[in-house]
Short mmCIF file of C-alpha atoms and ligand atoms in Angstrom, two decimals:
data_model
loop_
_atom_site.label_atom_id
_atom_site.label_comp_id
_atom_site.label_asym_id
_atom_site.label_seq_id
_atom_site.Cartn_x
_atom_site.Cartn_y
_atom_site.Cartn_z
CA MET A 1 168.00 169.51 31.73
CA LYS A 2 166.03 172.43 33.18
CA ILE A 3 164.24 171.35 36.34
CA LEU A 4 161.89 173.33 38.55
CA MET A 5 161.43 171.92 42.05
CA ILE A 6 158.31 172.99 43.94
CA SER A 7 158.08 172.28 47.65
CA ALA A 8 156.50 173.65 50.81
CA GLU A 9 159.68 172.92 52.74
CA VAL A 10 163.35 173.01 51.85
CA VAL A 11 166.34 172.68 54.18
CA PRO A 12 167.72 174.95 55.63
CA PHE A 13 164.82 177.40 55.22
CA ALA A 14 161.85 175.41 56.47
CA LYS A 15 161.53 171.84 57.66
CA THR A 16 158.92 169.68 59.32
CA GLY A 17 160.22 166.31 58.08
CA GLY A 18 162.43 164.35 55.73
CA LEU A 19 160.85 166.00 52.67
CA ALA A 20 162.78 169.20 53.34
CA ASP A 21 166.12 167.36 53.42
CA ALA A 22 165.30 165.38 50.30
CA VAL A 23 164.38 168.36 48.12
CA SER A 24 167.48 170.31 48.92
CA ALA A 25 169.91 167.39 48.70
CA LEU A 26 168.42 166.03 45.47
CA SER A 27 168.57 169.50 43.91
CA ILE A 28 172.23 169.87 44.84
CA ALA A 29 173.05 166.41 43.44
CA LEU A 30 171.25 167.25 40.18
CA GLU A 31 173.10 170.55 39.91
CA LYS A 32 176.37 168.68 40.44
CA ALA A 33 175.41 166.35 37.59
CA GLY A 34 175.15 169.39 35.30
CA HIS A 35 171.42 170.17 35.38
CA ASP A 36 169.90 173.65 35.57
CA VAL A 37 167.79 173.44 38.73
CA LYS A 38 165.68 176.10 40.43
CA ILE A 39 163.55 175.76 43.56
CA ILE A 40 160.39 177.62 44.48
CA MET A 41 158.93 177.71 47.98
CA PRO A 42 157.00 180.07 50.27
CA ARG A 43 158.72 182.76 52.30
CA TYR A 44 157.54 181.93 55.77
CA TYR A 45 157.68 184.41 58.61
CA LYS A 46 160.87 182.87 59.99
CA ILE A 47 162.86 183.28 56.78
CA ASP A 48 164.64 186.59 57.17
CA ARG A 49 164.09 188.90 54.17
CA LYS A 50 167.28 190.76 55.03
CA LYS A 51 169.33 187.72 54.01
CA LEU A 52 167.58 187.49 50.64
CA THR A 53 167.58 189.55 47.45
CA LYS A 54 164.30 190.98 46.21
CA LEU A 55 163.39 190.56 42.55
CA ASP A 56 162.26 193.71 40.79
CA GLY A 57 158.52 194.18 40.57
CA PRO A 58 155.66 192.16 42.00
CA LEU A 59 154.35 188.83 40.77
CA GLY A 60 150.70 188.61 39.69
CA ILE A 61 149.29 185.22 40.65
CA PRO A 62 145.95 183.81 39.42
CA PHE A 63 143.77 183.12 42.43
CA ASN A 64 140.11 182.37 42.96
CA TYR A 65 139.32 183.28 39.31
CA ASN A 66 140.96 186.61 40.07
CA GLU A 67 144.49 187.76 40.82
CA THR A 68 146.64 188.31 43.89
CA TRP A 69 150.05 189.93 44.17
CA SER A 70 153.25 188.84 45.80
CA ALA A 71 156.87 189.85 46.10
CA VAL A 72 159.58 187.34 45.19
CA TYR A 73 162.90 186.99 46.99
CA THR A 74 165.83 184.83 46.08
CA THR A 75 169.07 183.42 47.40
CA THR A 76 171.50 180.63 46.56
CA LEU A 77 170.83 177.27 48.19
CA PRO A 78 173.56 176.67 50.80
CA GLY A 79 175.78 173.78 49.74
CA SER A 80 175.13 174.34 46.03
CA ASN A 81 177.24 176.21 43.51
CA SER A 82 174.67 178.68 42.28
CA LEU A 83 171.31 177.01 42.62
CA PRO A 84 168.66 179.69 43.14
CA VAL A 85 165.78 179.32 45.56
CA TYR A 86 162.82 181.65 44.90
CA PHE A 87 160.61 182.59 47.82
CA ILE A 88 157.00 183.61 47.24
CA ASP A 89 156.50 186.39 49.74
CA HIS A 90 152.73 186.46 50.05
CA GLU A 91 152.42 187.97 53.49
CA GLN A 92 148.77 187.12 54.05
CA SER A 93 149.40 183.44 53.30
CA PHE A 94 152.86 182.72 54.61
CA GLY A 95 153.77 185.54 56.99
CA ARG A 96 153.13 183.46 60.08
CA GLU A 97 154.65 180.72 62.22
CA GLY A 98 154.22 177.19 60.84
CA VAL A 99 154.41 175.46 57.48
CA TYR A 100 151.06 173.64 57.37
CA GLY A 101 149.72 174.69 60.76
CA ASN A 102 150.63 175.41 64.35
CA PRO A 103 149.81 173.70 67.66
CA LEU A 104 146.53 175.62 67.96
CA GLU A 105 145.52 175.12 64.34
CA PRO A 106 147.34 172.01 63.06
CA ASP A 107 145.94 172.42 59.55
CA PHE A 108 145.58 176.11 58.68
CA HIS A 109 142.04 177.01 57.61
CA ASP A 110 143.38 178.69 54.48
CA ASN A 111 145.74 175.95 53.29
CA VAL A 112 143.90 175.59 49.99
CA SER A 113 144.58 179.26 49.29
CA ARG A 114 148.14 179.12 50.56
CA PHE A 115 149.27 176.20 48.44
CA SER A 116 147.19 177.24 45.43
CA ILE A 117 149.10 180.50 45.52
CA LEU A 118 152.41 178.65 45.73
CA CYS A 119 151.60 176.37 42.78
CA ASN A 120 150.12 179.06 40.56
CA SER A 121 153.07 181.33 41.25
CA ALA A 122 155.46 178.74 39.78
CA PHE A 123 154.25 179.38 36.23
CA GLN A 124 154.21 183.14 36.69
CA LEU A 125 157.73 183.04 38.02
CA CYS A 126 158.91 181.18 34.92
CA HIS A 127 157.45 183.97 32.78
CA LYS A 128 159.12 186.57 34.96
CA LEU A 129 162.49 184.85 34.67
CA ASN A 130 161.95 183.97 31.02
CA TRP A 131 163.12 180.50 31.96
CA TYR A 132 161.00 177.46 31.13
CA PRO A 133 161.67 174.04 32.65
CA GLU A 134 161.59 170.71 30.84
CA ILE A 135 160.65 169.11 34.13
CA ILE A 136 158.35 170.35 36.88
CA HIS A 137 159.07 168.24 39.93
CA SER A 138 156.51 168.70 42.70
CA HIS A 139 156.76 167.26 46.15
CA ASP A 140 153.82 165.96 48.19
CA TRP A 141 150.22 167.19 48.28
CA SER A 142 151.11 170.82 48.95
CA ALA A 143 152.87 171.16 45.59
CA SER A 144 150.88 168.62 43.58
CA LEU A 145 148.49 171.24 42.20
CA ALA A 146 151.34 172.54 40.01
CA ASN A 147 151.25 169.32 37.98
CA VAL A 148 147.47 169.53 37.65
CA LEU A 149 147.71 173.14 36.48
CA LEU A 150 150.38 172.16 33.96
CA LYS A 151 148.09 169.55 32.43
CA PHE A 152 144.85 171.52 32.40
CA ASN A 153 145.80 175.21 32.27
CA GLN A 154 149.34 175.60 31.01
CA ARG A 155 150.29 173.01 28.41
CA TRP A 156 148.51 174.75 25.61
CA LYS A 157 151.03 177.57 25.98
CA PRO A 158 154.11 177.04 23.79
CA GLU A 159 156.46 177.67 26.74
CA PHE A 160 155.08 174.67 28.64
CA ALA A 161 153.98 172.48 25.74
CA HIS A 162 156.85 170.04 26.21
CA THR A 163 157.23 170.24 29.99
CA ALA A 164 156.77 166.95 31.84
CA SER A 165 155.60 166.69 35.43
CA ILE A 166 156.82 164.47 38.25
CA LEU A 167 155.12 164.12 41.61
CA THR A 168 157.12 162.61 44.42
CA ILE A 169 155.11 161.09 47.23
CA HIS A 170 157.10 161.52 50.42
CA ASN A 171 154.18 160.39 52.54
CA LEU A 172 150.85 159.14 51.23
CA GLY A 173 149.26 159.71 54.62
CA TYR A 174 149.05 163.47 54.05
CA GLN A 175 146.75 164.24 51.14
CA GLY A 176 145.39 167.76 51.52
CA ASN A 177 141.71 166.85 51.77
CA TYR A 178 139.33 169.82 51.99
CA ASP A 179 135.76 170.95 51.49
CA LYS A 180 135.16 171.41 47.77
CA ILE A 181 133.78 174.88 48.38
CA ASN A 182 137.45 175.88 48.23
CA TYR A 183 138.00 174.43 44.77
CA PRO A 184 137.84 177.73 42.80
CA LYS A 185 140.91 178.93 44.69
CA THR A 186 143.01 176.41 42.78
CA GLY A 187 142.51 178.33 39.56
CA LEU A 188 141.05 175.27 37.85
CA ASP A 189 137.72 175.31 36.12
CA TRP A 190 134.82 173.29 37.62
CA ILE A 191 134.83 171.28 34.41
CA ASN A 192 138.12 169.75 35.61
CA TYR A 193 136.90 168.89 39.10
CA HIS A 194 136.39 165.24 38.12
CA THR A 195 138.80 164.91 35.18
CA SER A 196 141.76 166.22 37.15
CA GLY A 197 141.13 163.73 39.94
CA PHE A 198 140.32 166.39 42.55
CA GLU A 199 136.93 164.89 43.42
CA ASP A 200 137.15 162.62 46.47
CA TYR A 201 133.86 161.49 48.00
CA GLY A 202 132.38 164.95 47.47
CA ARG A 203 135.44 166.74 48.79
CA MET A 204 138.64 167.91 47.11
CA ASN A 205 141.91 166.03 47.45
CA PHE A 206 145.15 167.63 46.30
CA LEU A 207 147.26 164.49 46.33
CA LYS A 208 144.68 162.46 44.45
CA ALA A 209 144.57 165.12 41.74
CA GLY A 210 148.36 164.99 41.54
CA LEU A 211 148.33 161.20 41.25
CA ILE A 212 145.86 161.34 38.36
CA SER A 213 147.30 164.34 36.52
CA SER A 214 151.09 163.99 36.79
CA ASP A 215 153.05 162.37 34.01
CA ILE A 216 155.20 160.35 36.38
CA LEU A 217 154.87 159.43 40.04
CA THR A 218 157.76 158.55 42.25
CA THR A 219 158.05 157.64 45.87
CA VAL A 220 161.02 157.43 48.13
CA SER A 221 161.78 153.72 48.35
CA PRO A 222 161.07 150.64 46.20
CA THR A 223 159.24 148.79 48.99
CA TYR A 224 156.99 151.79 49.72
CA ALA A 225 156.16 151.96 45.99
CA GLU A 226 154.77 148.42 46.36
CA GLU A 227 153.06 149.00 49.71
CA ILE A 228 151.07 152.01 48.55
CA GLN A 229 149.46 149.87 45.87
CA THR A 230 147.87 147.67 48.54
CA PHE A 231 144.65 148.25 50.45
CA GLU A 232 146.57 148.32 53.74
CA GLY A 233 149.13 150.90 52.62
CA GLY A 234 147.14 152.87 50.07
CA PHE A 235 145.22 155.34 52.28
CA GLY A 236 142.27 154.98 49.93
CA LEU A 237 144.37 155.79 46.86
CA ASP A 238 145.75 152.30 46.17
CA GLY A 239 143.37 151.76 43.24
CA ILE A 240 144.70 154.84 41.45
CA LEU A 241 148.26 153.83 42.16
CA ARG A 242 147.67 150.33 40.80
CA TYR A 243 146.06 151.86 37.74
CA ARG A 244 149.09 154.11 37.18
CA ASN A 245 151.76 151.67 38.27
CA LYS A 246 153.61 151.65 34.94
CA ARG A 247 154.39 155.28 35.73
CA LEU A 248 155.23 154.78 39.39
CA PHE A 249 158.84 154.39 40.49
CA GLY A 250 160.43 153.88 43.91
CA ILE A 251 163.75 155.70 44.28
CA LEU A 252 165.47 155.50 47.62
CA ASN A 253 166.34 158.85 49.18
CA GLY A 254 169.98 159.54 49.80
CA VAL A 255 171.63 161.15 52.79
CA ASP A 256 173.38 164.51 52.87
CA THR A 257 176.75 162.97 53.64
CA GLU A 258 178.39 166.35 54.14
CA TYR A 259 176.03 167.08 57.01
CA TRP A 260 175.52 163.55 58.36
CA ASN A 261 179.06 162.24 58.49
CA PRO A 262 180.74 161.15 61.73
CA GLU A 263 184.11 162.12 60.27
CA LYS A 264 183.17 165.79 59.79
CA ASP A 265 180.09 166.37 61.96
CA LYS A 266 180.66 169.59 63.93
CA ARG A 267 177.75 168.95 66.27
CA ILE A 268 179.17 165.84 67.91
CA LYS A 269 181.74 165.63 70.67
CA GLN A 270 184.28 163.46 68.86
CA ASN A 271 184.64 162.72 65.17
CA TYR A 272 185.34 159.15 64.13
CA THR A 273 185.60 156.86 61.12
CA VAL A 274 185.45 153.13 60.48
CA LYS A 275 189.14 153.01 61.40
CA SER A 276 188.70 154.91 64.65
CA ILE A 277 185.31 153.50 65.62
CA ASN A 278 186.50 153.05 69.20
CA LYS A 279 186.26 156.85 69.53
CA LYS A 280 182.49 156.55 69.20
CA MET A 281 182.60 155.71 72.90
CA ILE A 282 183.52 159.32 73.69
CA ASN A 283 180.23 160.38 72.11
CA LYS A 284 178.37 157.77 74.10
CA LYS A 285 179.77 159.02 77.37
CA PHE A 286 179.06 162.59 76.38
CA LEU A 287 175.45 161.70 75.58
CA GLN A 288 175.01 159.78 78.84
CA GLU A 289 176.34 162.72 80.79
CA LYS A 290 174.35 165.32 78.88
CA MET A 291 171.10 163.42 79.37
CA GLY A 292 171.74 162.70 83.07
CA LEU A 293 172.23 158.96 82.64
CA GLU A 294 174.76 156.77 84.41
CA VAL A 295 178.03 157.11 82.49
CA ASN A 296 178.83 153.49 81.75
CA GLU A 297 180.17 152.21 78.46
CA ASN A 298 178.88 148.69 79.09
CA ILE A 299 175.21 149.62 79.15
CA PRO A 300 173.72 149.78 75.66
CA VAL A 301 172.09 153.09 74.77
CA ILE A 302 168.98 152.99 72.59
CA GLY A 303 168.23 156.24 70.75
CA ILE A 304 164.90 157.42 69.36
CA ILE A 305 164.43 160.60 67.30
CA THR A 306 161.01 161.09 65.88
CA ARG A 307 157.93 163.12 65.28
CA LEU A 308 155.54 161.84 67.94
CA VAL A 309 152.74 160.78 65.59
CA ALA A 310 150.88 157.48 65.16
CA GLN A 311 152.84 156.64 61.98
CA LYS A 312 156.00 156.22 64.01
CA GLY A 313 154.58 153.52 66.30
CA ILE A 314 154.31 155.80 69.32
CA ALA A 315 151.27 154.00 70.74
CA GLU A 316 153.15 150.69 70.74
CA LEU A 317 156.08 152.42 72.40
CA PHE A 318 154.62 154.93 74.81
CA ALA A 319 150.87 154.44 75.37
CA PRO A 320 150.16 154.15 79.12
CA THR A 321 150.05 150.49 80.31
CA TYR A 322 150.33 149.32 76.69
CA GLY A 323 153.56 150.64 75.20
CA SER A 324 156.80 148.66 75.45
CA ALA A 325 159.21 151.46 76.43
CA TYR A 326 158.36 151.12 80.12
CA ASN A 327 158.91 147.35 80.16
CA ILE A 328 162.11 147.60 78.17
CA CYS A 329 163.61 150.12 80.58
CA ALA A 330 162.21 148.44 83.69
CA SER A 331 163.40 144.94 82.86
CA MET A 332 166.51 145.28 80.71
CA ASN A 333 169.90 146.70 81.54
CA VAL A 334 169.68 149.43 78.90
CA GLN A 335 169.37 153.18 78.65
CA MET A 336 166.87 154.91 76.40
CA VAL A 337 167.22 158.45 75.02
CA VAL A 338 164.25 160.02 73.25
CA LEU A 339 164.14 163.22 71.21
CA GLY A 340 160.81 164.19 69.74
CA SER A 341 157.78 166.37 69.68
CA GLY A 342 154.23 165.92 68.55
CA GLU A 343 151.02 164.61 70.06
CA THR A 344 150.38 166.05 73.50
CA TRP A 345 149.34 162.79 75.17
CA CYS A 346 152.61 161.25 74.05
CA GLU A 347 154.75 164.17 75.18
CA ASP A 348 153.05 163.93 78.60
CA GLU A 349 153.57 160.19 78.81
CA ILE A 350 157.24 160.55 77.93
CA ARG A 351 157.59 163.04 80.79
CA ASN A 352 155.91 160.47 83.08
CA LEU A 353 158.30 157.73 82.00
CA GLN A 354 161.21 160.05 82.64
CA ALA A 355 159.98 160.67 86.18
CA LYS A 356 159.58 156.94 86.84
CA LEU A 357 162.66 155.46 85.17
CA PRO A 358 166.26 156.46 85.91
CA ASN A 359 167.44 154.87 82.63
CA PHE A 360 164.94 156.73 80.42
CA ARG A 361 165.76 160.30 79.43
CA ALA A 362 164.02 162.52 76.93
CA TYR A 363 164.05 165.96 75.41
CA ILE A 364 160.67 167.12 74.16
CA GLY A 365 161.18 169.56 71.33
CA TYR A 366 163.19 169.97 68.17
CA ASP A 367 166.96 170.00 68.62
CA GLU A 368 169.28 169.60 65.66
CA ASP A 369 172.47 169.32 67.77
CA LEU A 370 171.02 166.68 70.05
CA SER A 371 169.79 164.65 67.07
CA HIS A 372 173.38 164.35 65.83
CA GLN A 373 174.65 163.59 69.31
CA ILE A 374 172.10 160.81 69.76
CA GLU A 375 173.09 159.26 66.44
CA ALA A 376 176.76 159.40 67.40
CA GLY A 377 176.35 158.36 71.03
CA SER A 378 173.80 155.53 70.84
CA ASP A 379 174.47 151.85 70.28
CA PHE A 380 171.04 151.12 68.85
CA PHE A 381 168.39 153.22 67.15
CA LEU A 382 164.76 152.21 67.52
CA MET A 383 162.26 152.95 64.74
CA PRO A 384 159.08 150.85 65.02
CA SER A 385 157.20 152.65 62.24
CA LYS A 386 153.72 151.60 61.16
CA TYR A 387 154.78 152.64 57.68
CA GLU A 388 157.90 154.48 56.55
CA PRO A 389 158.13 155.87 52.99
CA CYS A 390 161.93 156.03 53.25
CA GLY A 391 163.07 157.12 56.68
CA LEU A 392 166.28 159.00 57.19
CA ASN A 393 167.24 158.20 60.72
CA GLN A 394 167.95 154.52 60.10
CA MET A 395 170.38 155.57 57.35
CA TYR A 396 172.02 158.16 59.59
CA SER A 397 172.28 155.44 62.24
CA LEU A 398 173.99 153.00 59.88
CA LEU A 399 176.52 155.67 58.85
CA TYR A 400 177.20 156.50 62.50
CA GLY A 401 177.78 152.87 63.52
CA THR A 402 174.50 152.77 65.47
CA LEU A 403 172.52 149.61 64.83
CA PRO A 404 168.92 150.13 63.70
CA ILE A 405 166.10 148.15 65.31
CA VAL A 406 163.27 148.66 62.85
CA ARG A 407 159.97 147.34 61.60
CA ARG A 408 160.24 145.68 58.18
CA THR A 409 158.35 148.28 56.17
CA GLY A 410 159.00 150.75 53.32
CA GLY A 411 162.48 152.24 53.24
CA LEU A 412 163.40 150.51 56.49
CA ALA A 413 163.07 147.14 54.74
CA ASP A 414 165.17 148.44 51.83
CA THR A 415 168.06 149.77 53.89
CA VAL A 416 168.51 147.49 56.93
CA GLN A 417 169.60 143.87 56.55
CA GLN A 418 168.54 141.38 59.18
CA TYR A 419 171.13 140.16 61.69
CA CYS A 420 171.98 136.47 61.40
CA GLU A 421 173.02 135.04 64.72
CA LYS A 422 174.92 132.15 63.11
CA THR A 423 177.09 134.11 60.69
CA GLY A 424 177.00 137.56 62.28
CA GLU A 425 175.85 139.04 58.97
CA GLY A 426 173.41 141.90 58.68
CA THR A 427 173.28 145.55 59.64
CA GLY A 428 170.40 145.68 62.11
CA PHE A 429 167.40 144.01 63.71
CA LEU A 430 164.02 143.76 61.98
CA PHE A 431 160.54 142.65 63.05
CA ASP A 432 157.26 142.34 61.18
CA ASN A 433 154.33 142.82 63.53
CA LEU A 434 153.79 146.21 65.06
CA THR A 435 152.96 145.18 68.61
CA PRO A 436 154.51 146.18 71.94
CA GLN A 437 155.55 142.54 72.33
CA SER A 438 157.44 142.45 69.01
CA ILE A 439 159.27 145.66 69.87
CA TYR A 440 160.12 144.29 73.31
CA ASP A 441 161.34 140.96 71.88
CA THR A 442 163.46 142.54 69.15
CA VAL A 443 165.07 145.02 71.52
CA GLY A 444 165.68 142.04 73.82
CA TRP A 445 167.34 140.18 70.95
CA ALA A 446 169.59 143.14 70.15
CA VAL A 447 170.49 143.56 73.81
CA TYR A 448 171.25 139.84 74.04
CA ALA A 449 173.65 140.21 71.09
CA TRP A 450 175.19 143.27 72.77
CA TYR A 451 176.04 141.33 75.92
CA ASN A 452 176.79 137.93 74.34
CA LYS A 453 177.86 138.39 70.73
CA ARG A 454 179.89 141.55 70.93
CA GLU A 455 182.11 140.59 67.99
CA HIS A 456 179.00 140.43 65.78
CA ILE A 457 177.86 143.84 66.99
CA GLU A 458 181.21 145.41 66.15
CA GLN A 459 181.23 143.86 62.65
CA MET A 460 177.71 145.05 61.99
CA LYS A 461 178.58 148.61 62.99
CA ILE A 462 181.45 148.67 60.51
CA ARG A 463 179.29 147.18 57.76
CA GLY A 464 176.70 149.92 58.29
CA MET A 465 179.28 152.70 58.28
CA LYS A 466 180.54 151.55 54.87
CA LYS A 467 177.12 151.81 53.20
CA ASP A 468 176.69 154.12 50.23
CA PHE A 469 173.66 156.34 50.71
CA THR A 470 174.86 159.26 48.60
CA TRP A 471 172.40 161.41 46.70
CA ASP A 472 174.49 161.06 43.55
CA LYS A 473 173.20 157.52 43.26
CA SER A 474 169.56 158.61 43.65
CA ALA A 475 170.04 161.61 41.33
CA LYS A 476 171.09 159.24 38.53
CA GLU A 477 167.86 157.32 38.94
CA TYR A 478 165.83 160.54 38.91
CA LYS A 479 167.59 161.57 35.71
CA ASP A 480 166.43 158.33 34.05
CA VAL A 481 162.89 158.95 35.27
CA TYR A 482 162.98 162.52 33.89
CA LYS A 483 164.04 161.16 30.50
CA PHE A 484 161.22 158.63 30.59
CA ALA A 485 158.78 161.39 31.56
CA LEU A 486 159.79 163.58 28.63
CA LYS A 487 159.08 160.72 26.23
CA ASN A 488 155.78 159.87 27.89
CA ILE A 489 153.94 163.12 28.55
CA CYS A 490 150.20 162.49 29.08
CA TYR A 491 148.67 165.10 26.80
P1 LIG B 501 159.65 161.98 58.71
O1 LIG B 501 159.99 162.79 57.51
O2 LIG B 501 158.48 161.07 58.54
O3 LIG B 501 159.56 162.78 59.98
P2 LIG B 501 162.32 160.88 58.39
O4 LIG B 501 163.07 159.83 59.15
O5 LIG B 501 162.27 160.72 56.91
O6 LIG B 501 160.86 160.98 59.00
O7 LIG B 501 162.96 162.29 58.68
C1 LIG B 501 162.91 162.89 59.91
C2 LIG B 501 163.97 163.94 60.00
O8 LIG B 501 163.61 164.88 61.02
C3 LIG B 501 165.30 163.39 60.39
O9 LIG B 501 166.29 164.21 59.83
C4 LIG B 501 165.26 163.52 61.93
O10 LIG B 501 166.55 163.55 62.49
C5 LIG B 501 164.55 164.83 62.09
N1 LIG B 501 163.84 164.99 63.35
C6 LIG B 501 162.63 164.50 63.69
N2 LIG B 501 162.27 164.92 64.93
C7 LIG B 501 163.28 165.67 65.38
C8 LIG B 501 163.52 166.40 66.60
N3 LIG B 501 162.63 166.43 67.57
N4 LIG B 501 164.67 167.10 66.72
C9 LIG B 501 165.59 167.07 65.71
N5 LIG B 501 165.42 166.42 64.54
C10 LIG B 501 164.30 165.73 64.37
#
């Protein structure tokens, strides 16, 4: 099958979250299964042109009922055999720091233009390459316009007449909602403003248009596929998702097990496997030392790696006088290691906690090495998400023998099995209510098990490490969805 992936972020070129990992790993798994996959994404300022090959000639892209011009670069996706990634080098749009925004301008003022250019360029690139996909697979709001364009502007062309579109929702919370004055930049006619689904209370909404206009919708875990159809989890779009639910599928993300594998991981101090799990202790000591904590194998280490945004439960963890992190560290014999960046108040509060608590250490920023070292060196991993479409870190944790303590939501509910104190079964600790008290109690329960039921803890670690989270499994499910899409194009 010929598949064109469209995404604003793809590992290792640009990443702000799990979406970037998913697109690249899924593409590699599909290539391995024999499909002809290509990826298109922007060439951001940080992606070095010198490491890429320039395609001959410019690309003319429809824009604002007119035309704009871009160069196109290409390279092979690392980790694949020969999977090409095409970079739209539109300097005015992408030649700057940041994918969607930067700290001073979190949502770039010209994002409608930027992502309209990306999506429109996809079709022009196909013409340039004389390669036409059977499947256009767009990811999140920033690529969803491609599916809308396919339905309203492109399908009448013979090259795209039998192309089906998939939109994967990696996070329903980000929708691309803008003033409708920008609508002409999409390249769509005003006549399609309502029919395409763009109209949203007098504004324009990219994701909503994608949800209405795509042939098939997927999201990244079965439980999240259910949750987004409810008022509580639907971010105002639950009605549309209920309406289209025969075409909505939840497929759990996989993990890049080449990169996240304690047996091969080059970023950790000591490699280990299920058989040599005792060597995990070397990573724990290394982490304690690196973070300036007391080096003591008997004290449980709780790791946290996250974007510091409301979705991740940061208020319930870190808000002054409210959050549970202070009480956990002040009253339990534990150590907490935090890696994250995001909202300024939260970064400041984490610095405060670090100054007050000798058993709380944090690094504010993005650090790939440290993220691996925390996974390898921690005993527990805390993830009290408000909602979690899939979540990667709890899966990394399981594979690294680090027990997840998570809220029962989305992909967390699908991947972590509750600990049973009687039998010792389970792979982690779950709670339902997102309150500081529930987090405190569940961490307390895990810490109790650590000190009093050590044999259970050891069994759980091994059970987690044996889990199969490979992308091959997910890729098979996507293949079935692609087949279904081709038979069910919404003309
Ligand atoms: P989301 O995509 O909502 O941020 P996921 O759990 O799906 O959440 O994916 C987050 C990814 O980003 C994981 O690979 C995680 O390790 C990584 N990550 C998040 N914050 C940091 C950070 N500060 N430093 C290093 N890696 C981080």
